[in-house]
mmCIF file with all atom_site columns, C-alpha atoms in Angstrom:
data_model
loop_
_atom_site.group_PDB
_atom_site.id
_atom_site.type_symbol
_atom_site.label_atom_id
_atom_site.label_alt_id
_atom_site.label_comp_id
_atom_site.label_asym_id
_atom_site.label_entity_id
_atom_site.label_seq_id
_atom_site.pdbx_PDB_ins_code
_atom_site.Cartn_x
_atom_site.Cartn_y
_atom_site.Cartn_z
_atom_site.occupancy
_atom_site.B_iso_or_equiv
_atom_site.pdbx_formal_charge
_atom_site.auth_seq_id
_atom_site.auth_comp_id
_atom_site.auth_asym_id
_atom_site.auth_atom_id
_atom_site.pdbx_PDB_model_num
ATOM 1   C CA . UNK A 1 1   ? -7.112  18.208  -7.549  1.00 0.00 ? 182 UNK A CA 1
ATOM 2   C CA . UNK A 1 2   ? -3.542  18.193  -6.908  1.00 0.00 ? 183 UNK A CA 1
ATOM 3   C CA . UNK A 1 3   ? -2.183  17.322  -3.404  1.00 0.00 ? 184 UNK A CA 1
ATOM 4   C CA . UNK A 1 4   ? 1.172   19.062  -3.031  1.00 0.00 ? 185 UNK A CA 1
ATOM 5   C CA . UNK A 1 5   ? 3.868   17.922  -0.872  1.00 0.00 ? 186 UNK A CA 1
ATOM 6   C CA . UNK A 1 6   ? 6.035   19.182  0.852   1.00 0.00 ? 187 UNK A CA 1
ATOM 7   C CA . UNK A 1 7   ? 9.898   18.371  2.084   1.00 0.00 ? 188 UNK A CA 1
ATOM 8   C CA . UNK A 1 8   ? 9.332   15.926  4.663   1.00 0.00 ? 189 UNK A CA 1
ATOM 9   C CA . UNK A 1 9   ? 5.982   15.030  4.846   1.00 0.00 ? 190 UNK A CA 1
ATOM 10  C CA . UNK A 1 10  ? 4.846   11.476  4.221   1.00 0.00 ? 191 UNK A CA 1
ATOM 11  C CA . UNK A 1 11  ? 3.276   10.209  1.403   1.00 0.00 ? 192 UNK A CA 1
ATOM 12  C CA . UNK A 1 12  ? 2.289   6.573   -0.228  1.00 0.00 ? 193 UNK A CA 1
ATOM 13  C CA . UNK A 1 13  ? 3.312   5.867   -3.602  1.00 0.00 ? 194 UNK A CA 1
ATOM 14  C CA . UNK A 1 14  ? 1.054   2.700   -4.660  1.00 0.00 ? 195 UNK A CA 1
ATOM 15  C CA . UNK A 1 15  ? 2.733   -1.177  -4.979  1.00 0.00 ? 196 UNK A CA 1
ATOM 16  C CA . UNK A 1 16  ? 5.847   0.356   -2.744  1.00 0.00 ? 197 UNK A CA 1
ATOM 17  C CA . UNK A 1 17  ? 4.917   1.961   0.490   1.00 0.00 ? 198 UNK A CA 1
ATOM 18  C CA . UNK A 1 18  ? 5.165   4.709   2.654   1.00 0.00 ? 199 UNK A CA 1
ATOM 19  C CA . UNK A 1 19  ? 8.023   7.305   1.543   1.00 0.00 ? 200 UNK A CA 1
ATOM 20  C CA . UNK A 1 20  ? 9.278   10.331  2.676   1.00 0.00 ? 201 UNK A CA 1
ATOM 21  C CA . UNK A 1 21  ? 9.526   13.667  0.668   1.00 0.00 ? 202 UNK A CA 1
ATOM 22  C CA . UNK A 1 22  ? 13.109  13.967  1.017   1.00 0.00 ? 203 UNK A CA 1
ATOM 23  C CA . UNK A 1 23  ? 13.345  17.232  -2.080  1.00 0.00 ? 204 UNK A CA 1
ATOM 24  C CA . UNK A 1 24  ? 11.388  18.697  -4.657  1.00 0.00 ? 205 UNK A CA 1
ATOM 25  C CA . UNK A 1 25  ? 13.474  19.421  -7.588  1.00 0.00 ? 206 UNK A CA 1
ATOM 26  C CA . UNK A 1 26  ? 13.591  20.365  -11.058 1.00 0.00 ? 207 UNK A CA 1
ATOM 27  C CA . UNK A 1 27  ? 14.670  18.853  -13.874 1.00 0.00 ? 208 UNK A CA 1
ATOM 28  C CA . UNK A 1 28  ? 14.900  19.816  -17.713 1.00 0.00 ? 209 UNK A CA 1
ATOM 29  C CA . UNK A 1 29  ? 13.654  16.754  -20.079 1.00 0.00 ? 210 UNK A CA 1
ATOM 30  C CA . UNK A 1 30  ? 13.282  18.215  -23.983 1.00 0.00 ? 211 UNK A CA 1
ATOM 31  C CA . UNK A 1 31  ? 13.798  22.227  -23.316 1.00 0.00 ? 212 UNK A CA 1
ATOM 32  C CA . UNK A 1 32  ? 10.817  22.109  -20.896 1.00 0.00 ? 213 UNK A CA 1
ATOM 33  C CA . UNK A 1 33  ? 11.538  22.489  -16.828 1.00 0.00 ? 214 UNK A CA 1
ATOM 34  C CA . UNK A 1 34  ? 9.609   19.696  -14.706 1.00 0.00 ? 215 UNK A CA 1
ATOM 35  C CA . UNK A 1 35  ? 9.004   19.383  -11.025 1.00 0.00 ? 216 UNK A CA 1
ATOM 36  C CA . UNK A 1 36  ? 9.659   15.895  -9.409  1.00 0.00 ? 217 UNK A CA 1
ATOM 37  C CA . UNK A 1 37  ? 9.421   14.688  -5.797  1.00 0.00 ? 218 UNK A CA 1
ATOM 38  C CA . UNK A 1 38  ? 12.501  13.314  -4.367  1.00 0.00 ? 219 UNK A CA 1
ATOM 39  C CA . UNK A 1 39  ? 10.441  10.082  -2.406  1.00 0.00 ? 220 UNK A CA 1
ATOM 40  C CA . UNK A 1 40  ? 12.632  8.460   -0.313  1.00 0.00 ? 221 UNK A CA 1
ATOM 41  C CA . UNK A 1 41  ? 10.271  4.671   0.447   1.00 0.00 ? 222 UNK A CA 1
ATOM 42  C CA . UNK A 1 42  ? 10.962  4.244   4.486   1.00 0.00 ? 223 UNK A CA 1
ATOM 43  C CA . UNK A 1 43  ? 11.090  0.154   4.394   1.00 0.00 ? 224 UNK A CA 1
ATOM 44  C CA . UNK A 1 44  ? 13.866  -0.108  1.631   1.00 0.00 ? 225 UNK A CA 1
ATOM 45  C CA . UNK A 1 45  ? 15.590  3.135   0.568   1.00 0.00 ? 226 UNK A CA 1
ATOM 46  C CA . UNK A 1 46  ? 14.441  3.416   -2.700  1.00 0.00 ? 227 UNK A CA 1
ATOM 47  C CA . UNK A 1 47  ? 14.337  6.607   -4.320  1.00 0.00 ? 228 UNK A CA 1
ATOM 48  C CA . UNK A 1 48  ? 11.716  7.306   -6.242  1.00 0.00 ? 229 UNK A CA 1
ATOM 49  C CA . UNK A 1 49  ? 11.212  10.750  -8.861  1.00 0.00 ? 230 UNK A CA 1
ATOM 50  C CA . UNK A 1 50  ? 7.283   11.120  -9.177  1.00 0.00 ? 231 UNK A CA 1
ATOM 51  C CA . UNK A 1 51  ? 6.621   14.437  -11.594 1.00 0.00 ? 232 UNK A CA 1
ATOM 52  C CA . UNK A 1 52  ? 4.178   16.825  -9.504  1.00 0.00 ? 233 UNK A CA 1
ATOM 53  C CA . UNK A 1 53  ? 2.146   17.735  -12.478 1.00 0.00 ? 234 UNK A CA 1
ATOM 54  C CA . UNK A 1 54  ? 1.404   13.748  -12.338 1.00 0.00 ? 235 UNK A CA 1
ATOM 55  C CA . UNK A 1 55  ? 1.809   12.884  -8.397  1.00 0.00 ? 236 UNK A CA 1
ATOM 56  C CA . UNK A 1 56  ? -2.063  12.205  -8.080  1.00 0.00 ? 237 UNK A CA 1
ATOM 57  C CA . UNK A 1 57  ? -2.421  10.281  -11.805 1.00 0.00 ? 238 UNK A CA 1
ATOM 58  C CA . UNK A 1 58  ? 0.660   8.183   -10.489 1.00 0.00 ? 239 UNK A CA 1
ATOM 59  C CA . UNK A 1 59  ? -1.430  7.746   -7.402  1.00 0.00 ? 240 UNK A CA 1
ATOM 60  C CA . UNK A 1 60  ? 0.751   9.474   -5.248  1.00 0.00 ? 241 UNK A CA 1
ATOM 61  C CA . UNK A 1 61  ? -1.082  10.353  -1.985  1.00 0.00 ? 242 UNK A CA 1
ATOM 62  C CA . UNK A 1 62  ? -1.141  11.224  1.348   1.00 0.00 ? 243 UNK A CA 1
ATOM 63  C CA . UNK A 1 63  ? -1.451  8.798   4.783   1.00 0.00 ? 244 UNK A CA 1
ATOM 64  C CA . UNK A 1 64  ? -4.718  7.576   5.712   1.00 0.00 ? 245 UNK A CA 1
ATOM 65  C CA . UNK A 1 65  ? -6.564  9.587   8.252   1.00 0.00 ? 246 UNK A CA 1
ATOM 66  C CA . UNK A 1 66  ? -6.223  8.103   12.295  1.00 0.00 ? 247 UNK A CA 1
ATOM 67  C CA . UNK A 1 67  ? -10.537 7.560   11.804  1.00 0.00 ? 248 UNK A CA 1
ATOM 68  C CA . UNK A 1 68  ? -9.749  5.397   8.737   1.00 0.00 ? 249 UNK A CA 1
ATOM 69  C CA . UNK A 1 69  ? -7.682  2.944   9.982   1.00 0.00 ? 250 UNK A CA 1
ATOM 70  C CA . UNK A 1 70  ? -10.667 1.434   11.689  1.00 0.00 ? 251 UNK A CA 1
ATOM 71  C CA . UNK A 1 71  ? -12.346 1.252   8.447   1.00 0.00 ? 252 UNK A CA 1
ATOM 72  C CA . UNK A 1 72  ? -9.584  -0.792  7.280   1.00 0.00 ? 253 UNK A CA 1
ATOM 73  C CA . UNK A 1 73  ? -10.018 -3.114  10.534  1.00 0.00 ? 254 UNK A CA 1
ATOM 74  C CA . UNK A 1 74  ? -13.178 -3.615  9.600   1.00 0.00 ? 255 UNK A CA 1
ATOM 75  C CA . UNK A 1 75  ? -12.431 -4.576  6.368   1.00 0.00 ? 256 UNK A CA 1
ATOM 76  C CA . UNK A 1 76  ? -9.681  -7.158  7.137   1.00 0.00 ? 257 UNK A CA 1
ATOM 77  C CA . UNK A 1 77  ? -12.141 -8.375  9.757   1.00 0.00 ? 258 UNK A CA 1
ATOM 78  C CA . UNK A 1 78  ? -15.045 -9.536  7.259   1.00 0.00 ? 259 UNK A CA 1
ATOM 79  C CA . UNK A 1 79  ? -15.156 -13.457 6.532   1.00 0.00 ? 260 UNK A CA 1
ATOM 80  C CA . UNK A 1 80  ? -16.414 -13.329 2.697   1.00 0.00 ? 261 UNK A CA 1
ATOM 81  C CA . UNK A 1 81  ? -14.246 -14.061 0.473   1.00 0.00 ? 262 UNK A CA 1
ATOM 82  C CA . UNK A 1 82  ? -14.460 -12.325 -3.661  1.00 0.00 ? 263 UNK A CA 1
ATOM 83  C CA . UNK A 1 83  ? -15.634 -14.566 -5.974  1.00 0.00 ? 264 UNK A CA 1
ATOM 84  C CA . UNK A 1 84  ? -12.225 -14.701 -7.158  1.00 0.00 ? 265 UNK A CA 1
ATOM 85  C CA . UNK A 1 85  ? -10.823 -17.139 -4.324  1.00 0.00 ? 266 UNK A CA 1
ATOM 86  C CA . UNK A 1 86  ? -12.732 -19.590 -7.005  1.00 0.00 ? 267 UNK A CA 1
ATOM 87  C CA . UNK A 1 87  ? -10.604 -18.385 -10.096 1.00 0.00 ? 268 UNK A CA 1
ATOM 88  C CA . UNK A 1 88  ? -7.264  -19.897 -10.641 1.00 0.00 ? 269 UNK A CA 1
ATOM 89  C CA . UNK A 1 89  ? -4.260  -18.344 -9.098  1.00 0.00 ? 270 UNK A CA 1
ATOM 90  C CA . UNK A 1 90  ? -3.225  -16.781 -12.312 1.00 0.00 ? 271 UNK A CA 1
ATOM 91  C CA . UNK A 1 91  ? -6.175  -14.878 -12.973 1.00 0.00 ? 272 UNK A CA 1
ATOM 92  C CA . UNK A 1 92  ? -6.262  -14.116 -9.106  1.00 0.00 ? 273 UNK A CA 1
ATOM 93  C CA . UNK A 1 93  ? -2.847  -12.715 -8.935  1.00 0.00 ? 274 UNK A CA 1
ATOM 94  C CA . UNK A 1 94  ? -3.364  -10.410 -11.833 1.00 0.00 ? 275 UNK A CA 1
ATOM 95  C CA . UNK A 1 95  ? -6.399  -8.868  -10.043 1.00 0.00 ? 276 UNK A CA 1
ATOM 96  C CA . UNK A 1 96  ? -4.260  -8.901  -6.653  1.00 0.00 ? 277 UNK A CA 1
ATOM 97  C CA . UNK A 1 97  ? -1.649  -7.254  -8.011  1.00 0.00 ? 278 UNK A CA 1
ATOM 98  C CA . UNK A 1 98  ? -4.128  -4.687  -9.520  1.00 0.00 ? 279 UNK A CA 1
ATOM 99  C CA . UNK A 1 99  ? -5.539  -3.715  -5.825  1.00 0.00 ? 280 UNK A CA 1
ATOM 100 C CA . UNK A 1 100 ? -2.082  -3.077  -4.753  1.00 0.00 ? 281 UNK A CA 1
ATOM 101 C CA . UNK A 1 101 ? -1.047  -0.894  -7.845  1.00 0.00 ? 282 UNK A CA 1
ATOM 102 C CA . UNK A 1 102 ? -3.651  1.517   -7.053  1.00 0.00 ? 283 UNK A CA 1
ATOM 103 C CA . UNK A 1 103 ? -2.662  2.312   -3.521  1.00 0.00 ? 284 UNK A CA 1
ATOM 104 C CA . UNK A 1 104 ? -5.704  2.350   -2.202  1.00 0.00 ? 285 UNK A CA 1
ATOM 105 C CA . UNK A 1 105 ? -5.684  0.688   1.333   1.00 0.00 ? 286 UNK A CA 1
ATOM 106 C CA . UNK A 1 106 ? -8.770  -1.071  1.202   1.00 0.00 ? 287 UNK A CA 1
ATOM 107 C CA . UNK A 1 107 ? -8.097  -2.549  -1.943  1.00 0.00 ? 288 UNK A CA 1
ATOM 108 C CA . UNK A 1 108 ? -4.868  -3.841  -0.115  1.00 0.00 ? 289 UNK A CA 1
ATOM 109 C CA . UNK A 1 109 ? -6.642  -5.046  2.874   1.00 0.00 ? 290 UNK A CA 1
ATOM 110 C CA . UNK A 1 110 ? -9.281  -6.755  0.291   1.00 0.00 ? 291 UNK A CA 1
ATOM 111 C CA . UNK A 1 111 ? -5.940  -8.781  -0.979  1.00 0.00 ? 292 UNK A CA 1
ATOM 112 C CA . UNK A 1 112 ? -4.568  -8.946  2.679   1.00 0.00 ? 293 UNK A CA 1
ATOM 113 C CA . UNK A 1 113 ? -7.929  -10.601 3.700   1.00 0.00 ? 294 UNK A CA 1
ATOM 114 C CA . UNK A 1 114 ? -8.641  -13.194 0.321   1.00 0.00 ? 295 UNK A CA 1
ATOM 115 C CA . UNK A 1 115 ? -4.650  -14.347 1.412   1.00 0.00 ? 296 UNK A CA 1
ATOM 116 C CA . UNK A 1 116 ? -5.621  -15.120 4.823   1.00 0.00 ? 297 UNK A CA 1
ATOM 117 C CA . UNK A 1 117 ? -8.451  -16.851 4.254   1.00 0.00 ? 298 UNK A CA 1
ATOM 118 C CA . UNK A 1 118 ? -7.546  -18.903 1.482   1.00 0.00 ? 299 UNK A CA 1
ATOM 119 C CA . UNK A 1 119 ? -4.380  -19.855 3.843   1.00 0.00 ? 300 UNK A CA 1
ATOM 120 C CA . UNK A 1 120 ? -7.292  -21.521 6.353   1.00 0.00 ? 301 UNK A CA 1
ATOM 121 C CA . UNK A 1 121 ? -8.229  -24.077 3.958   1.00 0.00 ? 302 UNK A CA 1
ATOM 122 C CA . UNK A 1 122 ? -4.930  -24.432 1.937   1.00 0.00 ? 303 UNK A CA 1
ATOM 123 C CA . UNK A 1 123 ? -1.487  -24.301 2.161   1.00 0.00 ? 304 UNK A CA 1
ATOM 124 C CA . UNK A 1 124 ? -0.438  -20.794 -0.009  1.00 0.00 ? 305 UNK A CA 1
ATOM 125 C CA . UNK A 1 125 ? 1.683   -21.179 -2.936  1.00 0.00 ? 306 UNK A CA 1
ATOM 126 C CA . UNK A 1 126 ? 4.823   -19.076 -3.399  1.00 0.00 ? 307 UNK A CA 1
ATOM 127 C CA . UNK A 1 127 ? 3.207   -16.510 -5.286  1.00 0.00 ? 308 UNK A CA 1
ATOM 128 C CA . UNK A 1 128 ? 0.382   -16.072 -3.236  1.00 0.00 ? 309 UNK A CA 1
ATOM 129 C CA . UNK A 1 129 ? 2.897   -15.470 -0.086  1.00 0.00 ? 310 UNK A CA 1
ATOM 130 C CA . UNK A 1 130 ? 4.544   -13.334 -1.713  1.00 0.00 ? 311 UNK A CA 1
ATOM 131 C CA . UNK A 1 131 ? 1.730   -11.348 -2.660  1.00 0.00 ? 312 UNK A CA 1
ATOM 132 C CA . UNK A 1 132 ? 0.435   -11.851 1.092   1.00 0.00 ? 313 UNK A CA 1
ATOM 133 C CA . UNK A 1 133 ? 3.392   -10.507 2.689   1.00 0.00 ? 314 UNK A CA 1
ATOM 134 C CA . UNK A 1 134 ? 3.874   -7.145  0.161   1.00 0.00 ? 315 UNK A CA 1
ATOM 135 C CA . UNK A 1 135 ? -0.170  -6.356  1.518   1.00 0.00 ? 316 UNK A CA 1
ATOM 136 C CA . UNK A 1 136 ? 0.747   -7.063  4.942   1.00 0.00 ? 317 UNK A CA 1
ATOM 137 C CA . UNK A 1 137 ? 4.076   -5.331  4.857   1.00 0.00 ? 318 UNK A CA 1
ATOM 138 C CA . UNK A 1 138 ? 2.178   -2.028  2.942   1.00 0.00 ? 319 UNK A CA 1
ATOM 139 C CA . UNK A 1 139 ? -0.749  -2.127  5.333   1.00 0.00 ? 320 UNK A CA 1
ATOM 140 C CA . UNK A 1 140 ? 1.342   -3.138  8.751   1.00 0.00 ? 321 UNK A CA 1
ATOM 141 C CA . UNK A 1 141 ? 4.118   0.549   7.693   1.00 0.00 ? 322 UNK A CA 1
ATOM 142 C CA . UNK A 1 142 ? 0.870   2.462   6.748   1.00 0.00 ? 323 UNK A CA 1
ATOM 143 C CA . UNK A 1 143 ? -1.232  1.601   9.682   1.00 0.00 ? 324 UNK A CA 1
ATOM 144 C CA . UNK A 1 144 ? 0.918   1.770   12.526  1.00 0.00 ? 325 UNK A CA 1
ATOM 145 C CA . UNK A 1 145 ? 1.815   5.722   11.466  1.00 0.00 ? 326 UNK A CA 1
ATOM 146 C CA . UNK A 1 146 ? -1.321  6.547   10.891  1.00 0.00 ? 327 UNK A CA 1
ATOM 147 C CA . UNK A 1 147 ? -1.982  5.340   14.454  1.00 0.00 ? 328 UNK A CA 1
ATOM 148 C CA . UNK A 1 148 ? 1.373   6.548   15.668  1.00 0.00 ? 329 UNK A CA 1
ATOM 149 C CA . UNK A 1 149 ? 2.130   3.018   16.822  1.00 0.00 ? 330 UNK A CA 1
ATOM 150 C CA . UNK A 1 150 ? 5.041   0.771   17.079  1.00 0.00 ? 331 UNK A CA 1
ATOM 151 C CA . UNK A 1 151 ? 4.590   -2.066  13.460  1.00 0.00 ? 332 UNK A CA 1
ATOM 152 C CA . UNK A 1 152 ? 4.650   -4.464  16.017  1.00 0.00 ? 333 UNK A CA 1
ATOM 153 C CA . UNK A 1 153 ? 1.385   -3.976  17.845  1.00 0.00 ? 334 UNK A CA 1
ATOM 154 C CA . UNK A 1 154 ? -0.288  -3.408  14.727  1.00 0.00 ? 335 UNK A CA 1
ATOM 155 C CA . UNK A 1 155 ? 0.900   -6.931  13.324  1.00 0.00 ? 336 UNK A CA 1
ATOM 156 C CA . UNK A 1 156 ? 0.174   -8.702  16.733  1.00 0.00 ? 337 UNK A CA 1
ATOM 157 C CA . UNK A 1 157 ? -3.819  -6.991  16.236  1.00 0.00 ? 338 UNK A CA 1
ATOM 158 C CA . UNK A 1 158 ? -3.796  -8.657  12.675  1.00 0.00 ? 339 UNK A CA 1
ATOM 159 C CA . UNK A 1 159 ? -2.401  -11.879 13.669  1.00 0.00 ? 340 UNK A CA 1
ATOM 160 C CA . UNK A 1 160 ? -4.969  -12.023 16.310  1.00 0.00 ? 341 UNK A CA 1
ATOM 161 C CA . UNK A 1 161 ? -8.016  -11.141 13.849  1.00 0.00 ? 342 UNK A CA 1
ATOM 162 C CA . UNK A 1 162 ? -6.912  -13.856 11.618  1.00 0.00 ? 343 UNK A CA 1
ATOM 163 C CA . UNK A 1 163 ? -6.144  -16.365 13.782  1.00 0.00 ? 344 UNK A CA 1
#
C-alpha cells in the first residue's frame, strides 16, 4: 500500500519527527526518472528527499489519528517495565534506538516510558537522556498536532503522569 503525499500535508519520517511536504520532485539517478518528497522536519529544518516508490519501506507515514493519541496515553501510563530495564545500557540502547527507527509511536512511548521509570530509581546516564529527550521531543511535536494543541499542554499532561 502506498500512502501518497501531497504538498503540504504532514507526515512522520521515523528517528526525526514530524515534517512537512514542502515539494514532490523528480530527479534522474542512472537514466531512470525518480520521484522524491521534499520533507521539510518542523523542529529543526532539515530537509529530507524520501523516494515515493520507497516512502512506506522508509517508514514514511502519516500523523496519528486524534482517537490514537489516547492509546498512546495509555501506554505511557502503564507501570511495567520490559525485561530489558534488567539488560545493560548497551544492549538497552540498541533496542531503544530500534523502537524509535521504526516510527511507530507506541514503540516510542514504550522507550519514553522504560526512561521514566528507570529515572525513579536511578539517576539516567547521558545516553539514556539523550535517548529520553529524542522520545519525548518525537512524541510531545506528534501528539500535540494530532490533538491540535499547544506542545506545552501536552508536556505538562506527561510530566504530570510521570511524576
Amino acid at each position: 500500500m502506498t500512502i501518497m503525499f501531497k504538498i503540504g500535508d504532514r507526515a512522520v519520517y521515523p528517528a526525526q519527527g514530524v515534517g512537512v511536504v514542502e515539494n514532490i520532485e523528480s530527479r534522474e539517478f542512472c537514466g531512470q526518472t525518480h520521484d522524491f518528497y521534499i520533507l521539510r522536519i518542523i523542529d529543526n529544518d532539515m530537509t529530507i528527499m524520501v523516494p515515493v516508490g520507497n516512502a512506506h519501506q522508509v517508514g514514511l507515514r502519516t500523523l496519528i489519528s486524534k482517537d490514537k493519541v489516547e492509546t498512546i496515553y495509555n501506554v505511557l501510563e502503564e507501570k511495567q517495565i520490559g525485561s530489558l530495564a534488567i539488560a545493560s545500557w548497551s544492549r538497552r540502547q540498541r533496542e531503544y534506538n530500534d523502537k524509535i527507527k521504526t516510527g511507530d509511536p507506541i514503540d516510542v512511548a514504550e522507550v519514553l516510558r522504560e526512561l521514566y521509570l528507570i529515572k525513579e530509581e536511578k539517576e539516567l546516564s547521558y545516553g539514556e537522556k539523550k535517548v529520553l529527550e529524542l522520545a519525548r521531543r518525537l512524541l510531545v511535536k506528534e501528539l500535540a498536532l494530532a490533538e491540535g494543541i499547544e506542545e506545552d499542554m501536552v508536556t505538562d499532561r506527561l510530566e504530570n503522569m510521570v511524576n
